[in-house]
Tab-separated table of C-alpha atoms and ligand atoms in Angstrom:
chain	number	residue	atom	x	y	z
W	1396	UNK	CA	0.000	0.000	0.000
W	1397	UNK	CA	1.407	3.392	-0.893
W	1398	UNK	CA	1.523	5.819	1.985
W	1399	UNK	CA	-1.265	8.351	2.314
W	1400	UNK	CA	-0.361	11.896	1.421
W	1401	UNK	CA	-0.379	14.536	4.114
W	1402	UNK	CA	0.069	18.271	3.645
W	1403	UNK	CA	0.279	21.126	6.107
W	1404	UNK	CA	1.621	24.635	6.248
W	1405	UNK	CA	2.478	27.199	8.859
W	1406	UNK	CA	2.408	30.945	8.330
W	1407	UNK	CA	5.719	32.703	8.814
W	1408	UNK	CA	4.527	35.086	11.471
W	1409	UNK	CA	7.512	35.080	13.833
W	1410	UNK	CA	8.963	33.096	16.707
W	1411	UNK	CA	7.295	29.780	17.417
W	1412	UNK	CA	6.061	29.131	20.927
W	1413	UNK	CA	5.000	26.201	23.097
W	1414	UNK	CA	1.502	26.353	21.596
W	1415	UNK	CA	2.985	25.599	18.167
W	1416	UNK	CA	5.108	22.832	19.672
W	1417	UNK	CA	2.313	21.066	21.537
W	1418	UNK	CA	-0.467	21.831	19.066
W	1419	UNK	CA	1.313	21.257	15.782
W	1420	UNK	CA	4.973	20.340	15.655
W	1421	UNK	CA	5.039	17.281	17.933
W	1422	UNK	CA	2.166	15.962	15.867
W	1423	UNK	CA	3.996	16.555	12.582
W	1424	UNK	CA	7.110	14.842	13.903
W	1425	UNK	CA	5.066	11.708	14.641
W	1426	UNK	CA	3.109	11.824	11.386
W	1427	UNK	CA	6.227	11.895	9.239
W	1428	UNK	CA	6.869	8.262	10.242
W	1429	UNK	CA	3.646	7.002	8.653
W	1430	UNK	CA	2.720	9.345	5.804
W	1431	UNK	CA	4.194	10.954	2.736
W	1432	UNK	CA	4.450	14.406	4.271
W	1433	UNK	CA	4.688	17.849	2.698
W	1434	UNK	CA	5.299	20.690	5.163
W	1435	UNK	CA	5.749	24.243	3.957
W	1436	UNK	CA	6.312	27.803	5.113
W	1437	UNK	CA	3.181	29.718	4.088
W	1438	UNK	CA	4.628	33.129	3.303
W	1439	UNK	CA	1.788	34.109	0.968
W	1440	UNK	CA	-0.704	33.383	3.720
W	1441	UNK	CA	1.355	35.491	6.142
W	1442	UNK	CA	1.157	38.294	3.585
W	1443	UNK	CA	-2.640	38.381	3.950
W	1444	UNK	CA	-2.055	39.883	7.421
W	1445	UNK	CA	0.901	42.054	6.627
W	1446	UNK	CA	3.597	42.133	3.979
W	1447	UNK	CA	6.558	40.974	6.034
W	1448	UNK	CA	9.850	42.504	4.941
W	1449	UNK	CA	12.270	40.051	6.551
W	1450	UNK	CA	10.949	37.007	4.755
W	1451	UNK	CA	14.245	35.145	4.697
W	1452	UNK	CA	14.961	35.610	8.411
W	1453	UNK	CA	11.447	34.629	9.405
W	1454	UNK	CA	11.384	31.624	7.105
W	1455	UNK	CA	14.799	30.319	8.093
W	1456	UNK	CA	14.182	30.801	11.774
W	1457	UNK	CA	10.908	28.873	11.483
W	1458	UNK	CA	12.496	26.065	9.492
W	1459	UNK	CA	15.352	25.859	12.013
W	1460	UNK	CA	12.749	25.530	14.760
W	1461	UNK	CA	11.020	22.742	12.826
W	1462	UNK	CA	14.256	20.818	12.342
W	1463	UNK	CA	15.394	21.408	15.923
W	1464	UNK	CA	12.330	19.595	17.288
W	1465	UNK	CA	12.741	16.642	14.956
W	1466	UNK	CA	11.188	17.319	11.577
W	1467	UNK	CA	13.512	15.465	9.275
W	1468	UNK	CA	14.160	16.451	5.656
W	1469	UNK	CA	15.022	12.802	4.944
W	1470	UNK	CA	11.486	11.833	5.902
W	1471	UNK	CA	9.372	14.869	5.013
W	1472	UNK	CA	9.365	17.274	2.107
W	1473	UNK	CA	10.072	20.705	3.610
W	1474	UNK	CA	9.741	23.786	1.405
W	1475	UNK	CA	8.484	27.318	0.799
W	1476	UNK	CA	5.023	27.946	-0.574
W	1477	UNK	CA	6.409	31.094	-2.199
W	1478	UNK	CA	8.836	29.021	-4.282
W	1479	UNK	CA	5.987	27.010	-5.790
W	1480	UNK	CA	4.259	28.737	-8.714
W	1481	UNK	CA	2.083	25.614	-9.036
W	1482	UNK	CA	0.212	26.637	-5.864
W	1483	UNK	CA	-0.420	30.064	-7.384
W	1484	UNK	CA	-1.599	28.711	-10.720
W	1485	UNK	CA	-4.038	26.303	-9.151
W	1486	UNK	CA	-5.256	29.011	-6.797
W	1487	UNK	CA	-6.065	31.346	-9.697
W	1488	UNK	CA	-7.980	28.593	-11.436
W	1489	UNK	CA	-9.868	27.558	-8.305
W	1490	UNK	CA	-10.942	31.179	-7.726
W	1491	UNK	CA	-13.333	30.663	-10.616
W	1492	UNK	CA	-14.882	27.598	-9.028
W	1493	UNK	CA	-15.523	29.465	-5.784
W	1494	UNK	CA	-18.706	31.508	-5.379
W	1495	UNK	CA	-17.987	34.810	-3.669
W	1496	UNK	CA	-20.686	34.054	-1.107
W	1497	UNK	CA	-18.787	31.023	0.183
W	1498	UNK	CA	-15.773	33.202	0.915
W	1499	UNK	CA	-17.785	36.069	2.395
W	1500	UNK	CA	-19.570	33.648	4.721
W	1501	UNK	CA	-16.330	32.061	5.958
W	1502	UNK	CA	-16.170	32.706	9.731
W	1503	UNK	CA	-12.479	33.631	9.769
W	1504	UNK	CA	-13.131	36.234	7.077
W	1505	UNK	CA	-16.259	37.535	8.797
W	1506	UNK	CA	-14.362	37.983	12.076
W	1507	UNK	CA	-11.660	39.871	10.252
W	1508	UNK	CA	-14.086	42.178	8.451
W	1509	UNK	CA	-16.069	42.844	11.608
W	1510	UNK	CA	-12.978	44.464	13.134
W	1511	UNK	CA	-12.534	46.747	10.127
W	1512	UNK	CA	-15.803	48.494	9.377
W	1513	UNK	CA	-14.431	50.604	6.505
W	1514	UNK	CA	-12.918	47.478	4.958
W	1515	UNK	CA	-9.871	49.566	4.058
W	1516	UNK	CA	-7.603	46.826	5.401
W	1517	UNK	CA	-9.449	43.928	3.796
W	1518	UNK	CA	-7.510	42.740	0.774
W	1519	UNK	CA	-8.605	40.366	-1.964
W	1520	UNK	CA	-5.863	38.123	-0.596
W	1521	UNK	CA	-7.682	37.951	2.723
W	1522	UNK	CA	-10.928	37.008	0.994
W	1523	UNK	CA	-9.345	34.303	-1.138
W	1524	UNK	CA	-7.198	32.904	1.695
W	1525	UNK	CA	-9.165	29.625	1.716
W	1526	UNK	CA	-8.779	29.230	-2.055
W	1527	UNK	CA	-5.000	29.456	-1.798
W	1528	UNK	CA	-5.118	26.996	1.063
W	1529	UNK	CA	-7.185	24.652	-1.118
W	1530	UNK	CA	-4.576	24.918	-3.856
W	1531	UNK	CA	-1.769	24.195	-1.343
W	1532	UNK	CA	-3.511	20.974	-0.428
W	1533	UNK	CA	-4.938	19.899	-3.782
W	1534	UNK	CA	-1.733	20.343	-5.756
W	1535	UNK	CA	-0.343	17.312	-3.839
W	1536	UNK	CA	-3.694	15.455	-3.936
W	1537	UNK	CA	-3.467	15.263	-0.163
W	1538	UNK	CA	-5.634	12.758	1.697
W	1539	UNK	CA	-5.028	14.282	5.094
W	1540	UNK	CA	-4.369	17.741	6.478
W	1541	UNK	CA	-3.341	18.087	10.121
W	1542	UNK	CA	-4.758	21.396	11.341
W	1543	UNK	CA	-6.180	23.011	14.441
W	1544	UNK	CA	-9.915	23.364	15.063
W	1545	UNK	CA	-9.809	26.978	13.866
W	1546	UNK	CA	-9.098	25.693	10.351
W	1547	UNK	CA	-12.188	23.459	10.032
W	1548	UNK	CA	-14.192	26.055	8.061
W	1549	UNK	CA	-11.304	26.310	5.610
W	1550	UNK	CA	-11.185	22.554	5.201
W	1551	UNK	CA	-14.914	22.406	4.524
W	1552	UNK	CA	-14.521	25.069	1.884
W	1553	UNK	CA	-11.604	23.172	0.378
W	1554	UNK	CA	-13.711	20.097	-0.115
W	1555	UNK	CA	-16.529	22.079	-1.702
W	1556	UNK	CA	-14.213	23.928	-4.056
W	1557	UNK	CA	-12.509	20.691	-5.091
W	1558	UNK	CA	-15.864	18.974	-5.613
W	1559	UNK	CA	-16.981	21.771	-7.916
W	1560	UNK	CA	-13.750	21.665	-9.853
W	1561	UNK	CA	-13.925	17.897	-10.220
W	1562	UNK	CA	-17.513	18.081	-11.474
W	1563	UNK	CA	-16.304	20.224	-14.321
W	1564	UNK	CA	-12.867	18.851	-15.076
W	1565	UNK	CA	-13.210	15.169	-14.195
W	1566	UNK	CA	-11.921	13.643	-10.984
W	1567	UNK	CA	-8.526	15.275	-11.116
W	1568	UNK	CA	-8.226	16.546	-7.530
W	1569	UNK	CA	-8.723	14.729	-4.219
W	1570	UNK	CA	-11.065	15.838	-1.437
W	1571	UNK	CA	-8.960	16.059	1.716
W	1572	UNK	CA	-9.881	15.294	5.302
W	1573	UNK	CA	-8.660	17.237	8.289
W	1574	UNK	CA	-6.681	15.410	10.923
W	1575	UNK	CA	-7.473	16.989	14.263
W	1576	UNK	CA	-5.276	16.227	17.228
W	1577	UNK	CA	-6.021	16.614	20.898
W	1578	UNK	CA	-4.420	19.952	21.362
W	1579	UNK	CA	-4.030	20.990	24.959
W	1580	UNK	CA	-5.329	24.475	25.592
W	1581	UNK	CA	-2.244	26.531	26.384
W	1582	UNK	CA	-2.749	30.032	27.650
W	1583	UNK	CA	-0.014	32.623	27.741
W	1584	UNK	CA	1.661	33.634	30.990
W	1585	UNK	CA	-1.053	36.304	31.511
W	1586	UNK	CA	-3.910	33.784	31.067
W	1587	UNK	CA	-4.852	35.223	27.677
W	1588	UNK	CA	-4.546	33.250	24.442
W	1589	UNK	CA	-0.871	32.549	23.788
W	1590	UNK	CA	0.157	34.984	21.110
W	1591	UNK	CA	3.179	36.866	19.913
W	1592	UNK	CA	1.119	40.051	19.782
W	1593	UNK	CA	0.314	39.874	23.517
W	1594	UNK	CA	3.971	39.177	24.381
W	1595	UNK	CA	2.771	36.422	26.701
W	1596	UNK	CA	4.171	33.377	24.929
W	1597	UNK	CA	6.888	30.993	26.017
W	1598	UNK	CA	8.956	30.668	22.877
W	1599	UNK	CA	10.798	27.627	21.602
W	1600	UNK	CA	13.862	29.879	21.650
W	1601	UNK	CA	13.380	30.905	25.260
W	1602	UNK	CA	16.660	30.994	27.186
W	1603	UNK	CA	16.709	29.686	30.777
W	1604	UNK	CA	16.777	33.157	32.305
W	1605	UNK	CA	13.763	34.534	30.472
W	1606	UNK	CA	11.955	31.206	30.809
W	1607	UNK	CA	12.343	31.486	34.566
W	1608	UNK	CA	11.094	35.070	34.534
W	1609	UNK	CA	8.064	34.179	32.435
W	1610	UNK	CA	7.088	31.268	34.650
W	1611	UNK	CA	7.478	33.476	37.712
W	1612	UNK	CA	5.077	35.897	36.065
W	1613	UNK	CA	2.393	33.240	35.565
W	1614	UNK	CA	-0.906	33.803	37.317
W	1615	UNK	CA	-1.765	31.199	39.960
W	1616	UNK	CA	-4.982	30.637	41.912
W	1617	UNK	CA	-5.886	34.239	42.786
W	1618	UNK	CA	-7.475	33.054	46.073
W	1619	UNK	CA	-4.153	31.659	47.209
W	1620	UNK	CA	-2.482	34.710	48.629
W	1621	UNK	CA	-0.287	33.236	51.345
W	1622	UNK	CA	1.552	29.951	51.204
W	1623	UNK	CA	-0.650	28.716	54.063
W	1624	UNK	CA	-3.845	29.295	52.037
W	1625	UNK	CA	-5.081	26.154	50.331
W	1626	UNK	CA	-5.335	26.519	46.548
W	1627	UNK	CA	-7.419	25.091	43.737
W	1628	UNK	CA	-5.208	23.718	40.952
W	1629	UNK	CA	-8.011	23.514	38.406
W	1630	UNK	CA	-8.243	27.313	38.232
W	1631	UNK	CA	-4.477	27.741	37.959
W	1632	UNK	CA	-2.634	28.163	34.668
W	1633	UNK	CA	0.574	26.769	36.182
W	1634	UNK	CA	-1.288	23.557	36.912
W	1635	UNK	CA	-2.611	23.458	33.322
W	1636	UNK	CA	1.040	23.396	32.254
W	1637	UNK	CA	1.799	20.665	34.819
W	1638	UNK	CA	-0.833	18.573	33.030
W	1639	UNK	CA	1.392	18.670	29.961
W	1640	UNK	CA	4.900	18.719	31.397
W	1641	UNK	CA	4.747	17.179	34.877
W	1642	UNK	CA	2.180	14.444	34.237
W	1643	UNK	CA	3.916	11.951	36.522
W	1644	UNK	CA	3.462	14.120	39.620
W	1645	UNK	CA	0.025	15.482	38.902
W	1646	UNK	CA	-1.839	14.025	41.857
W	1647	UNK	CA	0.835	14.958	44.332
W	1648	UNK	CA	0.887	18.508	43.002
W	1649	UNK	CA	-2.888	18.904	43.151
W	1650	UNK	CA	-2.908	17.457	46.646
W	1651	UNK	CA	-0.050	19.630	47.790
W	1652	UNK	CA	-1.805	22.699	46.436
W	1653	UNK	CA	-5.162	21.877	48.044
W	1654	UNK	CA	-3.592	21.127	51.417
W	1655	UNK	CA	-1.174	24.044	51.204
W	1656	UNK	CA	1.765	21.693	51.668
W	1657	UNK	CA	3.515	23.009	48.588
W	1658	UNK	CA	3.945	26.641	47.685
W	1659	UNK	CA	3.447	28.236	44.293
W	1660	UNK	CA	7.156	28.965	44.140
W	1661	UNK	CA	8.066	25.275	44.360
W	1662	UNK	CA	5.316	24.395	41.974
W	1663	UNK	CA	6.687	26.834	39.423
W	1664	UNK	CA	10.224	25.652	40.003
W	1665	UNK	CA	9.329	22.095	39.007
W	1666	UNK	CA	7.601	23.386	35.908
W	1667	UNK	CA	10.605	25.507	34.992
W	1668	UNK	CA	12.943	22.533	35.269
W	1669	UNK	CA	10.772	20.341	33.098
W	1670	UNK	CA	10.263	22.874	30.327
W	1671	UNK	CA	13.889	23.908	30.459
W	1672	UNK	CA	15.048	20.289	30.156
W	1673	UNK	CA	12.711	19.754	27.248
W	1674	UNK	CA	14.018	22.845	25.442
W	1675	UNK	CA	17.700	22.082	26.002
W	1676	UNK	CA	18.188	19.533	23.188
W	1677	UNK	CA	16.260	21.843	20.838
W	1678	UNK	CA	18.656	24.660	21.727
W	1679	UNK	CA	21.649	22.492	20.953
W	1680	UNK	CA	20.294	21.342	17.628
W	1681	UNK	CA	19.351	24.906	16.735
W	1682	UNK	CA	22.814	26.202	17.602
W	1683	UNK	CA	24.276	23.613	15.221
W	1684	UNK	CA	21.868	24.544	12.440
W	1685	UNK	CA	22.461	28.249	12.880
W	1686	UNK	CA	26.136	27.681	12.162
W	1687	UNK	CA	25.284	26.510	8.642
W	1688	UNK	CA	22.732	28.811	6.980
W	1689	UNK	CA	23.478	27.268	3.570
W	1690	UNK	CA	22.214	23.955	4.845
W	1691	UNK	CA	18.735	25.409	5.433
W	1692	UNK	CA	18.688	26.877	1.920
W	1693	UNK	CA	19.734	23.463	0.567
W	1694	UNK	CA	16.992	21.685	2.507
W	1695	UNK	CA	14.389	24.079	1.099
W	1696	UNK	CA	15.646	23.861	-2.474
W	1697	UNK	CA	15.764	20.084	-2.279
W	1698	UNK	CA	12.220	20.085	-0.852
W	1699	UNK	CA	11.022	22.360	-3.634
W	1700	UNK	CA	12.442	19.972	-6.225
W	1701	UNK	CA	10.669	17.013	-4.676
W	1702	UNK	CA	7.421	18.935	-4.243
W	1703	UNK	CA	7.576	20.067	-7.868
W	1704	UNK	CA	7.642	16.505	-9.140
W	1705	UNK	CA	4.185	15.973	-7.677
W	1706	UNK	CA	2.812	19.488	-8.182
W	1707	UNK	CA	3.834	19.608	-11.871
W	1708	UNK	CA	2.013	16.366	-12.524
W	1709	UNK	CA	-1.183	17.677	-10.907
W	1710	UNK	CA	-0.966	20.953	-12.804
W	1711	UNK	CA	-0.605	19.055	-16.079
W	1712	UNK	CA	-3.786	17.119	-15.279
W	1713	UNK	CA	-5.602	20.303	-14.246
W	1714	UNK	CA	-4.669	22.045	-17.498
W	1715	UNK	CA	-5.738	19.013	-19.481
W	1716	UNK	CA	-9.052	18.863	-17.617
W	1717	UNK	CA	-9.726	22.473	-18.579
W	1718	UNK	CA	-8.630	22.126	-22.170
W	1719	UNK	CA	-5.642	24.403	-21.638
W	1720	UNK	CA	-2.342	23.760	-23.422
W	1721	UNK	CA	-3.643	21.784	-26.351
G	114	LIG	N1	-4.172	28.507	7.318
G	114	LIG	C1	-3.251	27.666	8.033
G	114	LIG	C2	-3.098	28.201	9.458
G	114	LIG	O1	-3.175	29.392	9.672
G	114	LIG	C3	-1.905	27.621	7.364
G	114	LIG	C4	-1.988	26.955	6.039
G	114	LIG	C5	-1.822	27.538	4.817
G	114	LIG	C6	-2.267	25.590	5.807
G	114	LIG	N2	-1.984	26.624	3.837
G	114	LIG	C7	-2.259	25.417	4.403
G	114	LIG	C8	-2.518	24.496	6.652
G	114	LIG	C9	-2.528	24.178	3.819
G	114	LIG	C10	-2.781	23.266	6.069
G	114	LIG	C11	-2.782	23.118	4.672
G	114	LIG	O2	-2.853	27.424	10.343
G	115	SF4	FE1	-1.091	26.866	41.046
G	115	SF4	FE2	0.791	25.262	41.892
G	115	SF4	FE3	0.210	27.497	43.236
G	115	SF4	FE4	-1.491	25.497	43.241
G	115	SF4	S1	0.575	25.470	44.084
G	115	SF4	S2	-2.000	27.638	42.906
G	115	SF4	S3	-1.235	24.643	41.196
G	115	SF4	S4	1.074	27.360	41.189
């Protein structure tokens, strides 16, 4: 049996944090053992928010983060969306199989427009975001797409767009399924959604000193003012992190908190040690990779060659299905 094809992308929006690691990257690292995987840096999708000027730095730093946690260019095809004109060609074609209403009704688009009543900041790129995403997926005839819950509306649109195209052009493209993983909810150190824009994220690149400072900043049970006050772990963000990183001591921690036999300081110290130990091998791998910037460029170029073999074939079939290039 040939392996199933799996495609996913990540926008190049800046430093990756623990949310990316737990929600996406650890999953990708496991999936690359069982599927034919295509993972790419989605620069064009990042552009729909803002035209980033330091594309190379952002892309390379993201790819270094991917490799440092175990994505392996020997196992997965790793590349840049922006180096693949095939994605763009298919996207332009699929635009014409996509009723405007579908895009205008997309919840991610509606949320975006709601915050911008004049629509001055709403580009055509923002509107057609899901069409480009469909092209990213369909150009490899992907069976599976690992994504977060927030991407479900895009995946539904993808299937509908592909179905419409196939009705016209014959069954050229493949309707993909999303692969949802159990993503732990990880809040930032201020209890808001973990995000670069709130400056509340613990980054993959966090050094021990700043990691310690960020964990010290974390909000605990607000009712637990003195060490002698019993606490309630279920309302505490530090404990939510223990559920991910200190699983083996969970009961003892909850007990210690409720009986006031451990203090928040100790509780945070354990968490710091665990996260710091987890990050240490990533730091070492990253330091090695950063010494050889040409290697990253080579990985990407190699990935783009491999991706092109598949994408070119699909594009040829798409053109044929539409009667282009006779
Ligand atoms: N929209 C995705 C996100 O923000 C990123 C993305 C772009 C993607 N193209 C894709 C994910 C294709 C999966 C497949 O997370
Ligand atoms: Fe949170 Fe730990 Fe303090 Fe309890 S002891 S409130 S779980 S930090």
